[in-house]
Short mmCIF file of C-alpha atoms in Angstrom, two decimals:
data_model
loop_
_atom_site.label_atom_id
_atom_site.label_comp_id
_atom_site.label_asym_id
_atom_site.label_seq_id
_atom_site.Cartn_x
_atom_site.Cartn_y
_atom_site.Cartn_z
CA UNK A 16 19.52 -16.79 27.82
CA UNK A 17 15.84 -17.47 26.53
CA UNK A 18 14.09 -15.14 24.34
CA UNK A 19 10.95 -15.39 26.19
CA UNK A 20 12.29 -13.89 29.30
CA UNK A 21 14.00 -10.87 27.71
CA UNK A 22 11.35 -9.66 24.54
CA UNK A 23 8.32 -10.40 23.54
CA UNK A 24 7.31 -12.78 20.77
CA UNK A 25 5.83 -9.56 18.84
CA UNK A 26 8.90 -7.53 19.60
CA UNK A 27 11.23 -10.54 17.96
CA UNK A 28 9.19 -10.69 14.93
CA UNK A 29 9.26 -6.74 14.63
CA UNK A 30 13.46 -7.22 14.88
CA UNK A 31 12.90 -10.32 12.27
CA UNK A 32 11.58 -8.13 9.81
CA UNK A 33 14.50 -5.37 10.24
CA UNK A 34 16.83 -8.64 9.83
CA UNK A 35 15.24 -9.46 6.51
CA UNK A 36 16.20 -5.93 4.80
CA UNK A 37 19.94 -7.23 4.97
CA UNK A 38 21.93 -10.12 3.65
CA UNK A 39 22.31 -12.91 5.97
CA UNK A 40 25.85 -12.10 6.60
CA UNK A 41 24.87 -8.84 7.79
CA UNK A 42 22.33 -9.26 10.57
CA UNK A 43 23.80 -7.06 12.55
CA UNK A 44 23.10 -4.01 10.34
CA UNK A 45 19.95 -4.31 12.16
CA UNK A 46 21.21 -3.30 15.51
CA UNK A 47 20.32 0.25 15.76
CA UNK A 48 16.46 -0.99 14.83
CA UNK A 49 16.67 -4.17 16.90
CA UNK A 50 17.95 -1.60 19.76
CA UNK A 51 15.01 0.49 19.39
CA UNK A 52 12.46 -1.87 19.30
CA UNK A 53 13.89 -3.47 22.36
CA UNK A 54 13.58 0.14 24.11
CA UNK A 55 10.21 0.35 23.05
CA UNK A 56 9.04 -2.41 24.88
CA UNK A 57 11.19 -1.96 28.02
CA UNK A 58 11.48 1.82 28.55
CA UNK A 59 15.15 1.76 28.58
CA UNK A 60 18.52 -0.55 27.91
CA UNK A 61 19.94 -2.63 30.73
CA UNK A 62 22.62 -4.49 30.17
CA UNK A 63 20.79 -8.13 30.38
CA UNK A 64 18.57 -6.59 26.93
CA UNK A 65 21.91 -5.68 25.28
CA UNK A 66 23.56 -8.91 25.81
CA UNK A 67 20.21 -10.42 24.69
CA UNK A 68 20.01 -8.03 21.44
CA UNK A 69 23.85 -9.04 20.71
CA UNK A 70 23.20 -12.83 20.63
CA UNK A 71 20.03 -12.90 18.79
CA UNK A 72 22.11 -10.83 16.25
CA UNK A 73 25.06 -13.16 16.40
CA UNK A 74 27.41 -9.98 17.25
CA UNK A 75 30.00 -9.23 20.18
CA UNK A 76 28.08 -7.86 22.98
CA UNK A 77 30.67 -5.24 23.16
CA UNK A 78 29.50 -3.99 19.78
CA UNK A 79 25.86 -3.21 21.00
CA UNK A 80 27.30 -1.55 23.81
CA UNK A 81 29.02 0.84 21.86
CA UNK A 82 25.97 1.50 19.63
CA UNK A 83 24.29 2.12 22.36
CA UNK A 84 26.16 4.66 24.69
CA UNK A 85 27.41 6.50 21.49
CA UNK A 86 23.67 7.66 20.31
CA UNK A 87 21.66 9.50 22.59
CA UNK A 88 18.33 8.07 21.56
CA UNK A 89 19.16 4.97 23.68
CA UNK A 90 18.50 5.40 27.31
CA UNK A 91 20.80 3.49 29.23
CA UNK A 92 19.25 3.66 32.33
CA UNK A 93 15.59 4.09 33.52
CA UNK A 94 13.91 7.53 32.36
CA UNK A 95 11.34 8.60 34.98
#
């Protein structure tokens, strides 16, 4: 998947900086900021920005998932 077609260049760099606060072994400390971000720029979390989120952050997709669905801050489908 390319990261142009899924976030923004500004929306990567935002997720970048969230990445630095952690060791490099630990990127994925950054997913619940890397989530919001990504809702921020897309309104909501489809499964194509998860899967995008969870390689970017070198995790198991099934990991972001769970993130995800189990905090109700993240909108899982379109909010009208």
């Amino acid at each position: 998947m390319s990261e142009a077609g899924v976030l923004s260049a500004e929306s990567l760099r935002r997720i970048d900086r969230e990445v630095a606060k952690y060791p490099a072994d630990q990127k994925q400390s950054a997913v619940m900021a890397a989530l919001a971000i990504a809702q921020q720029e897309k309104g909501w979390l489809s499964v194509p920005t998860m899967d995008f989120v969870a390689q970017y952050l070198e995790m198991p997709p099934i990991a972001v998932y769970e993130v995800a669905s189990f905090y109700t801050m993240y909108n899982l489908k379109p909010v009208g």
